[in-house]
Coordinates of C-alpha atoms in Angstrom, one line a residue:
M188 CA 0.4 104.4 -19.3
K189 CA 0.0 101.3 -17.2
K190 CA -1.9 101.5 -14.0
N191 CA 1.0 101.0 -11.6
N192 CA 3.5 103.3 -13.5
L193 CA 2.8 106.3 -11.2
M194 CA 3.4 104.3 -8.0
S195 CA 6.5 102.6 -9.3
G196 CA 7.8 105.9 -10.6
A197 CA 7.3 107.4 -7.2
L198 CA 9.3 104.5 -5.7
I199 CA 12.1 105.1 -8.2
L200 CA 12.2 108.7 -7.3
S201 CA 12.4 108.0 -3.6
I202 CA 15.1 105.3 -4.0
G203 CA 17.0 107.8 -6.0
G204 CA 16.5 110.4 -3.3
V205 CA 17.7 107.9 -0.6
L206 CA 20.8 106.9 -2.5
A207 CA 21.6 110.6 -3.2
K208 CA 21.3 111.4 0.5
V209 CA 23.5 108.5 1.5
F210 CA 26.2 109.7 -0.9
S211 CA 25.7 113.2 0.5
A212 CA 26.1 111.9 4.1
I213 CA 29.3 110.0 3.2
Y214 CA 30.6 113.1 1.5
R215 CA 30.0 115.3 4.6
I216 CA 31.6 112.8 6.9
G217 CA 34.6 112.3 4.6
L218 CA 35.0 116.0 4.1
T219 CA 34.9 116.6 7.8
R220 CA 37.7 114.1 8.3
I221 CA 39.8 115.9 5.6
L222 CA 39.2 119.5 6.7
G223 CA 39.1 119.0 10.4
G224 CA 37.0 121.1 12.9
E225 CA 38.2 124.5 11.8
G226 CA 38.0 123.7 8.1
I227 CA 34.5 122.3 8.2
G228 CA 33.5 125.4 10.2
I229 CA 34.7 127.7 7.4
Y230 CA 33.0 125.4 4.8
Q231 CA 29.7 125.5 6.7
L232 CA 29.7 129.3 6.8
V233 CA 29.2 129.4 3.0
F234 CA 26.2 127.2 2.6
P235 CA 23.4 128.8 4.6
F236 CA 23.2 131.9 2.3
Y237 CA 23.9 129.8 -0.8
S238 CA 21.1 127.4 0.2
L239 CA 18.8 130.4 0.7
C240 CA 19.6 131.6 -2.9
V241 CA 19.0 128.1 -4.3
V242 CA 15.6 127.9 -2.5
L243 CA 14.6 131.3 -3.8
A244 CA 15.5 130.3 -7.4
T245 CA 14.1 126.8 -7.4
A246 CA 11.7 125.9 -4.5
G247 CA 8.4 124.7 -5.8
L248 CA 9.4 124.7 -9.4
P249 CA 9.2 120.9 -10.1
M250 CA 5.8 120.6 -8.5
A251 CA 4.4 123.7 -10.1
I252 CA 5.8 122.9 -13.5
S253 CA 4.6 119.3 -13.4
K254 CA 1.1 120.6 -12.6
V255 CA 1.1 122.9 -15.6
I256 CA 2.5 120.2 -17.9
S257 CA -0.3 117.8 -16.8
K258 CA -2.7 120.4 -18.1
N259 CA -0.9 120.8 -21.4
R260 CA -0.6 117.4 -22.9
G261 CA 1.2 117.4 -26.2
K262 CA 2.6 120.9 -25.5
E263 CA 5.2 119.9 -22.8
K264 CA 8.3 121.2 -24.6
S265 CA 6.6 124.6 -25.1
V266 CA 6.0 124.7 -21.3
V267 CA 9.7 123.9 -20.7
K268 CA 10.9 126.7 -23.0
K269 CA 8.6 129.3 -21.4
C270 CA 9.5 128.2 -17.8
M271 CA 13.2 128.3 -18.7
I272 CA 12.9 131.9 -19.7
F273 CA 11.0 132.7 -16.4
T274 CA 13.5 130.9 -14.1
S275 CA 16.5 132.1 -16.0
I276 CA 15.6 135.7 -15.3
I277 CA 15.1 135.0 -11.6
S278 CA 18.3 132.9 -11.3
L279 CA 20.4 135.5 -13.1
I280 CA 19.2 138.2 -10.7
I281 CA 20.0 136.1 -7.7
T282 CA 23.4 135.1 -9.1
F283 CA 24.2 138.8 -9.7
I284 CA 23.2 139.6 -6.1
L285 CA 25.4 136.8 -4.7
L286 CA 28.4 137.9 -6.8
T287 CA 27.9 141.5 -5.8
C288 CA 27.4 140.8 -2.1
S289 CA 30.1 138.1 -1.8
H290 CA 32.7 140.2 -0.1
G291 CA 30.2 142.0 2.2
L292 CA 28.7 138.6 3.2
A293 CA 32.1 137.2 4.0
G294 CA 32.9 140.2 6.1
L295 CA 29.6 140.0 7.9
Q296 CA 30.3 136.3 8.7
G297 CA 33.7 137.2 10.1
N298 CA 35.8 135.4 7.5
K299 CA 36.7 137.4 4.3
D300 CA 38.5 134.4 2.7
I301 CA 35.1 132.7 2.0
A302 CA 34.2 135.4 -0.6
I303 CA 35.9 133.2 -3.3
C304 CA 33.6 130.4 -2.4
Y305 CA 30.5 132.5 -3.1
V306 CA 32.0 133.5 -6.4
I307 CA 32.7 129.8 -7.4
L308 CA 29.2 128.7 -6.3
A309 CA 27.2 131.6 -7.9
P310 CA 26.9 130.1 -11.4
T311 CA 25.4 126.9 -10.0
I312 CA 22.3 128.8 -9.2
I313 CA 21.5 129.1 -12.9
L314 CA 22.3 125.4 -13.4
V315 CA 20.1 124.3 -10.4
S316 CA 17.3 126.4 -11.7
A317 CA 17.4 124.8 -15.2
T318 CA 17.6 121.4 -13.5
S319 CA 14.5 122.1 -11.5
V320 CA 12.5 122.9 -14.7
L321 CA 13.6 119.7 -16.4
R322 CA 12.8 117.6 -13.3
G323 CA 9.3 119.3 -13.3
Y324 CA 8.9 118.4 -16.9
F325 CA 9.7 114.7 -16.4
Q326 CA 7.6 114.5 -13.2
G327 CA 4.7 116.1 -15.0
R328 CA 4.9 113.2 -17.6
H329 CA 5.1 110.7 -14.7
D330 CA 8.6 109.7 -15.8
F331 CA 10.7 109.7 -12.6
T332 CA 13.7 107.9 -13.8
P333 CA 15.6 110.9 -15.2
S334 CA 15.2 112.8 -11.9
A335 CA 16.4 109.9 -9.9
V336 CA 19.4 109.2 -12.2
S337 CA 20.4 112.9 -12.3
N338 CA 20.2 113.2 -8.5
I339 CA 22.3 110.1 -7.9
S340 CA 24.8 111.2 -10.5
E341 CA 25.1 114.6 -9.0
Q342 CA 25.8 113.4 -5.4
F343 CA 28.1 110.6 -6.5
V344 CA 30.2 113.0 -8.6
K345 CA 30.3 115.5 -5.7
L346 CA 31.4 112.6 -3.4
V347 CA 34.2 111.4 -5.5
V348 CA 35.5 114.6 -7.0
G349 CA 35.0 116.6 -3.8
L350 CA 36.9 114.2 -1.6
V351 CA 39.7 113.8 -4.2
L352 CA 40.2 117.5 -4.8
S353 CA 39.9 118.4 -1.1
L354 CA 42.5 115.8 -0.1
A355 CA 44.8 116.7 -3.0
L356 CA 44.7 120.5 -2.1
L357 CA 45.0 120.0 1.6
G358 CA 48.8 120.1 1.3
V359 CA 48.5 123.7 -0.1
S360 CA 46.2 125.0 2.6
V361 CA 42.9 124.4 4.3
M362 CA 41.3 127.2 2.3
A363 CA 42.6 125.6 -0.9
S364 CA 41.0 122.3 0.2
I365 CA 37.7 124.1 0.8
V366 CA 37.9 125.7 -2.7
G367 CA 38.4 122.2 -4.1
A368 CA 35.2 121.1 -2.5
M369 CA 33.3 124.1 -3.9
I370 CA 34.6 123.3 -7.4
S371 CA 33.3 119.7 -7.1
I372 CA 29.8 121.1 -6.5
V373 CA 29.9 123.1 -9.7
I374 CA 31.1 119.9 -11.6
S375 CA 28.3 117.8 -10.0
E376 CA 25.6 120.3 -11.0
V377 CA 26.9 120.3 -14.6
I378 CA 26.7 116.5 -14.6
S379 CA 23.2 116.6 -13.2
I380 CA 21.8 118.9 -15.9
F381 CA 23.8 117.0 -18.6
V382 CA 22.0 113.8 -17.6
L383 CA 18.6 115.5 -17.8
L384 CA 19.4 117.0 -21.2
V385 CA 20.3 113.6 -22.5
Y386 CA 16.9 112.2 -21.5
F387 CA 15.1 115.4 -22.7
K388 CA 16.6 115.1 -26.2
K389 CA 15.1 111.6 -26.5
E390 CA 11.6 113.0 -25.9
P391 CA 9.2 113.3 -28.9
K392 CA 9.2 116.7 -30.6
S393 CA 6.2 119.0 -30.4
D394 CA 5.6 122.3 -32.1
A395 CA 2.3 123.0 -30.2
Q396 CA 2.3 126.1 -28.1
A397 CA 1.1 126.0 -24.5
K398 CA -0.6 128.7 -22.5
V399 CA 1.6 129.1 -19.4
S400 CA 0.5 131.7 -16.9
I401 CA 3.1 133.1 -14.5
K402 CA 0.3 133.7 -12.0
E403 CA -0.6 130.0 -12.2
L404 CA 3.0 129.0 -11.6
M405 CA 3.3 131.4 -8.6
K406 CA 0.1 130.1 -7.0
D407 CA 1.8 126.7 -6.5
I408 CA 5.4 128.0 -6.0
A409 CA 4.6 130.6 -3.3
P410 CA 3.5 128.3 -0.4
I411 CA 6.2 125.7 -1.1
T412 CA 8.9 128.4 -1.3
L413 CA 7.7 129.9 2.0
T414 CA 7.8 126.5 3.7
N415 CA 11.2 125.7 2.4
I416 CA 12.8 129.1 2.9
I417 CA 12.4 129.3 6.7
L418 CA 15.1 126.8 7.6
P419 CA 17.7 128.2 5.1
I420 CA 17.0 131.7 6.5
S421 CA 17.5 130.3 10.0
S422 CA 20.8 128.6 9.0
F423 CA 22.1 131.8 7.4
I424 CA 21.3 133.8 10.5
D425 CA 23.0 131.1 12.5
S426 CA 26.1 131.4 10.3
V427 CA 26.4 135.1 11.3
L428 CA 24.8 135.0 14.8
V429 CA 26.5 132.0 16.3
V430 CA 30.1 133.0 15.4
N431 CA 29.6 136.6 16.6
L432 CA 28.0 135.5 19.9
L433 CA 30.7 133.0 20.6
S434 CA 33.3 135.7 19.8
V435 CA 32.2 137.4 23.0
N436 CA 34.3 134.9 24.9
F437 CA 36.5 133.3 22.2
S438 CA 38.6 134.3 19.2
N439 CA 36.9 134.4 15.8
Q440 CA 38.9 131.3 14.6
L441 CA 37.9 129.3 17.7
S442 CA 34.3 130.4 17.3
V443 CA 34.3 129.2 13.7
F444 CA 35.9 125.9 14.9
L445 CA 33.1 125.3 17.5
Y446 CA 30.4 126.2 15.0
G447 CA 31.9 123.7 12.5
L448 CA 31.7 120.9 15.1
E449 CA 28.0 121.4 15.6
S450 CA 26.9 122.4 12.1
G451 CA 29.2 120.1 10.2
A452 CA 30.2 117.0 12.1
V453 CA 27.1 116.6 14.4
S454 CA 24.3 117.9 12.2
S455 CA 25.3 115.5 9.5
L456 CA 24.7 112.6 11.9
V457 CA 21.5 114.0 13.4
S458 CA 19.9 114.3 9.9
L459 CA 20.7 110.7 8.9
P460 CA 17.3 109.2 9.9
T461 CA 15.6 111.9 7.7
I462 CA 17.0 109.9 4.7
F463 CA 14.3 107.3 5.5
S464 CA 11.6 109.8 6.5
F465 CA 12.2 111.5 3.1
A466 CA 11.6 108.2 1.4
I467 CA 8.5 107.4 3.3
A468 CA 7.1 110.9 2.7
S469 CA 7.8 110.4 -1.0
V470 CA 6.2 107.0 -1.4
I471 CA 3.5 106.7 1.2
L472 CA 2.2 110.2 1.6
P473 CA 2.0 112.1 -1.7
N474 CA -1.5 110.9 -2.5
L475 CA -2.8 111.0 1.0
A476 CA -6.0 112.8 0.2
K477 CA -7.1 110.5 -2.6
S478 CA -10.0 108.3 -1.5
E479 CA -9.5 105.7 -4.2
H480 CA -6.5 104.2 -2.6
K481 CA -6.9 100.8 -1.0
F482 CA -5.8 101.9 2.5
N483 CA -7.1 105.1 4.1
K484 CA -5.0 108.1 5.2
N485 CA -5.0 107.2 8.9
E486 CA -3.4 103.9 8.3
K487 CA -0.8 105.4 6.0
I488 CA 0.3 108.0 8.5
S489 CA 0.3 105.5 11.4
I490 CA 2.5 103.0 9.6
S491 CA 4.8 105.9 8.4
I492 CA 5.3 106.9 12.1
K493 CA 5.9 103.3 13.1
I494 CA 8.7 102.9 10.5
I495 CA 10.3 106.2 11.6
L496 CA 10.2 105.0 15.2
I497 CA 11.8 101.7 14.2
I498 CA 14.7 103.6 12.6
A499 CA 15.0 106.7 14.8
V500 CA 14.8 105.2 18.3
P501 CA 17.9 102.9 18.1
T502 CA 19.7 105.8 16.4
V503 CA 18.9 108.1 19.3
L504 CA 20.0 105.4 21.8
C505 CA 23.4 105.0 20.1
F506 CA 24.0 108.7 19.8
L507 CA 22.9 109.2 23.4
L508 CA 24.8 106.3 25.1
V509 CA 27.9 105.9 23.1
P510 CA 28.4 109.2 21.2
D511 CA 32.2 109.2 21.8
R512 CA 32.6 105.9 20.0
V513 CA 30.4 107.0 17.1
I514 CA 32.4 110.3 16.7
R515 CA 35.8 108.6 16.9
L516 CA 34.7 105.9 14.4
L517 CA 33.6 108.5 11.8
Y518 CA 36.1 111.3 12.3
G519 CA 39.0 109.9 14.2
S520 CA 41.0 112.8 15.8
R521 CA 40.4 115.2 12.9
L522 CA 38.0 117.2 15.0
N523 CA 40.7 118.3 17.5
G524 CA 42.2 121.7 17.2
F525 CA 43.4 124.8 19.1
N526 CA 44.7 122.5 21.8
I527 CA 41.1 121.5 22.4
A528 CA 39.6 118.0 22.3
G529 CA 37.1 118.7 19.6
T530 CA 36.2 115.0 19.5
A531 CA 35.0 115.2 23.1
I532 CA 33.0 118.4 22.4
A533 CA 31.4 116.8 19.3
S534 CA 30.5 113.8 21.4
Q535 CA 28.7 115.9 24.0
L536 CA 27.0 117.9 21.2
L537 CA 25.8 114.6 19.6
A538 CA 24.4 113.4 22.9
I539 CA 22.4 116.6 23.3
S540 CA 21.3 116.7 19.7
S541 CA 20.3 113.0 19.7
L542 CA 17.1 113.9 21.6
G543 CA 15.9 115.8 18.5
V544 CA 16.4 113.0 16.1
V545 CA 12.9 111.4 16.6
F546 CA 11.2 114.8 16.5
L547 CA 13.0 115.9 13.4
S548 CA 12.2 112.7 11.5
I549 CA 8.5 112.5 12.6
N550 CA 8.0 116.2 11.7
Q551 CA 9.0 115.5 8.1
I552 CA 6.1 113.0 7.9
Y553 CA 3.7 115.4 9.7
S554 CA 4.6 118.3 7.4
S555 CA 4.1 116.2 4.3
S556 CA 0.8 115.0 5.6
L557 CA -0.5 118.5 6.3
Q558 CA 0.6 119.7 2.9
A559 CA -1.2 116.8 1.3
I560 CA -4.5 118.1 2.7
D561 CA -3.7 121.7 1.7
E562 CA -2.7 122.8 5.2
R563 CA 0.5 124.3 3.9
Y564 CA 0.4 127.6 5.8
V565 CA -0.1 125.8 9.1
T566 CA 3.3 124.1 8.7
I567 CA 4.8 127.5 7.8
R568 CA 3.3 129.0 11.0
N569 CA 4.5 126.1 13.2
I570 CA 8.1 126.0 11.9
T571 CA 8.3 129.8 12.3
I572 CA 7.4 129.5 15.9
G573 CA 10.0 126.9 16.4
V574 CA 12.7 129.0 14.7
I575 CA 11.8 132.1 16.8
L576 CA 12.1 130.1 20.0
K577 CA 15.5 128.7 18.8
F578 CA 16.9 132.2 18.2
V579 CA 15.7 133.4 21.7
I580 CA 17.7 130.5 23.3
E581 CA 20.7 131.3 21.1
L582 CA 20.7 135.0 22.0
I583 CA 20.5 134.3 25.7
F584 CA 22.8 131.3 26.1
L585 CA 25.4 131.4 23.3
P586 CA 27.5 134.2 24.9
S587 CA 27.6 132.1 28.1
K588 CA 31.1 130.7 29.0
L589 CA 29.5 127.7 30.5
L590 CA 27.1 126.8 27.6
N591 CA 28.6 128.5 24.5
I592 CA 28.3 126.1 21.5
Y593 CA 26.1 123.6 23.5
A594 CA 23.4 126.2 23.4
L595 CA 23.1 125.8 19.6
A596 CA 22.5 122.1 20.0
V597 CA 19.9 122.8 22.7
A598 CA 18.2 125.5 20.5
N599 CA 18.0 123.2 17.5
T600 CA 16.5 120.4 19.6
V601 CA 13.9 122.8 21.1
C602 CA 13.1 124.0 17.6
Y603 CA 12.5 120.4 16.4
V604 CA 10.4 119.5 19.4
T605 CA 8.3 122.6 19.3
T606 CA 7.6 122.3 15.6
M607 CA 6.7 118.6 15.9
V608 CA 4.4 119.1 18.9
L609 CA 2.5 122.0 17.1
N610 CA 2.2 119.9 13.9
H611 CA 1.1 116.9 16.0
M612 CA -1.8 119.0 17.4
E613 CA -2.9 119.7 13.8
I614 CA -2.4 116.1 12.8
R615 CA -4.7 115.0 15.6
E616 CA -7.5 117.3 14.3
N617 CA -7.3 115.8 10.8
F618 CA -6.2 112.2 11.3
S619 CA -6.5 109.4 13.8
L620 CA -3.1 107.8 14.6
N621 CA -3.0 104.1 15.6
I622 CA 0.2 103.4 17.6
S623 CA -0.7 100.5 19.9
H624 CA 0.9 99.7 23.3
V625 CA 1.8 96.3 21.8
F626 CA 3.9 97.9 19.1
V627 CA 5.6 100.2 21.7
G628 CA 6.3 97.1 23.9
K629 CA 7.8 95.1 21.0
L630 CA 9.9 98.2 20.0
L631 CA 11.3 98.6 23.5
I632 CA 12.2 94.9 23.8
S633 CA 14.0 95.0 20.4
N634 CA 15.9 98.1 21.4
S635 CA 16.9 96.5 24.7
V636 CA 18.3 93.5 22.8
M637 CA 20.2 95.8 20.5
L638 CA 21.7 97.7 23.4
I639 CA 22.8 94.5 25.3
V640 CA 24.6 93.2 22.2
L641 CA 26.0 96.6 21.3
L642 CA 27.4 97.4 24.8
S643 CA 28.7 93.8 25.2
V644 CA 30.7 93.9 22.0
L645 CA 31.9 97.5 22.8
S646 CA 33.3 96.4 26.1
I647 CA 35.8 94.0 24.4
S648 CA 38.1 96.8 23.2
D649 CA 38.2 100.5 22.3
T650 CA 39.4 100.2 18.7
W651 CA 37.5 101.6 15.7
S652 CA 37.2 98.1 14.2
N653 CA 35.5 96.8 17.4
T654 CA 33.1 99.8 17.3
L655 CA 32.2 99.1 13.8
L656 CA 31.7 95.4 14.7
A657 CA 29.5 96.3 17.7
L658 CA 27.3 98.6 15.6
I659 CA 26.9 95.9 12.9
C660 CA 26.0 93.2 15.5
G661 CA 23.6 95.6 17.2
V662 CA 21.8 96.3 14.0
V663 CA 21.6 92.6 13.0
F664 CA 20.2 91.5 16.4
Y665 CA 17.8 94.5 16.4
F666 CA 16.2 93.6 13.1
F667 CA 16.2 89.9 14.0
S668 CA 14.2 90.9 17.2
L669 CA 11.8 93.0 15.1
F670 CA 11.2 90.0 12.9
Y671 CA 10.9 87.6 15.8
F672 CA 8.3 89.7 17.6
K673 CA 6.4 90.4 14.4
I674 CA 6.5 94.2 14.8
F675 CA 4.0 94.6 12.0
D676 CA 0.6 92.8 11.9
R677 CA -0.8 91.2 8.8
K678 CA -2.8 94.2 7.8
E679 CA 0.3 96.4 8.0
K680 CA 2.4 93.9 6.1
A681 CA -0.2 93.9 3.4
M682 CA -0.1 97.7 3.3
L683 CA 3.7 97.7 3.0
K684 CA 3.5 95.1 0.2
Y685 CA 0.9 97.1 -1.6
K686 CA 3.0 100.3 -1.5
V687 CA 6.1 98.6 -2.8

């Protein structure tokens, strides 16, 4: 293996992850336009528990399996076979539980119609589990291309098939359109594992038997699963709690509609900057603790935070200052329903939620950094505290006629801020961040230029085309300003060049 293969492979994997997340974001925006506020609310009810099942069946598998494979050179296929048996048993149990509990879950969430969605999605748990094993196999061999290709293929198929089926079935009913979206997820998972199997069959054969310990696997899987499971549990509780608490003052349908505005339309936008923080965490931070790298860990984290600020700050400003234009550009009038201006509500929710964008993005870097130095359980503790605080706010303020769904946006923001601040305290004990006043000044000037251009173009007219033009012009002038003011010094440029 060549010296740079591992780094180039990590870059391939992160690019694949970014493209997949971009396809996913486009899918969510397009689906929201098709289903409308009420439809996306029903759609969103299904995924918290489904995501929880997927995390239970797969979280930590790729990393743990890749570690085992690295210790069993020449016996990789034997590792895959034994891990497949182990994960198949777990995924079959979880699938059975999901199928058995589908009607009860749907009733608990206040919408019995979504039981069919759980039934449709249940088999994908087995597919996703097998996919995780194969991805772990390739990553253990430092071959990241199959994982990237399968990930991109999966999201692209879901994007195309999902939007086509949803649009085609919308004429039948909103529920039929949602079912079409669910079917596309099954198809996309089949495509994903098919791609991996094609690559797997090309691998050299091996009859050697490996010694795979379930205890060894669980040692790596457990902390990763615990970290990844907290937010899915939180989202599932939200899918039950939010609708029921809103139903104190509103009908069940209206409550689902409001929940869909926040969890579907707005959350999709708030999470957009994490596409880039995910890439940074994948490329810059995985080998943070290794001393043989050219640049030390403090510099790596500092430049990671700088890149996140460059991306997240202008996003926050746009969401905060012109949320109505952003919402109307992406969703048109499809968020309106029940004689309520859903577009206006979504705009206000976006403005509130925008405050959490920077914290959410930076926290992804912090979490990866702490995990890289084996502080995994610290991140579990911090995110648990944030989630508990979030639920306290929801329980108190969601039943309020004045705050209602806005309390969910506030609670999520408080969760992000709390978790990031707690992680920041841990980061300061282990690392020394270098974010200079000069950098902050240049960033503020560049954002000021962006806002002047953006608001000037927006003032010309209130059409969607003008909004799109204003955003494009703002982005162009923003990055031109960053380049003009030399936001990165020579050392940082050398570091970025080195990483790429």
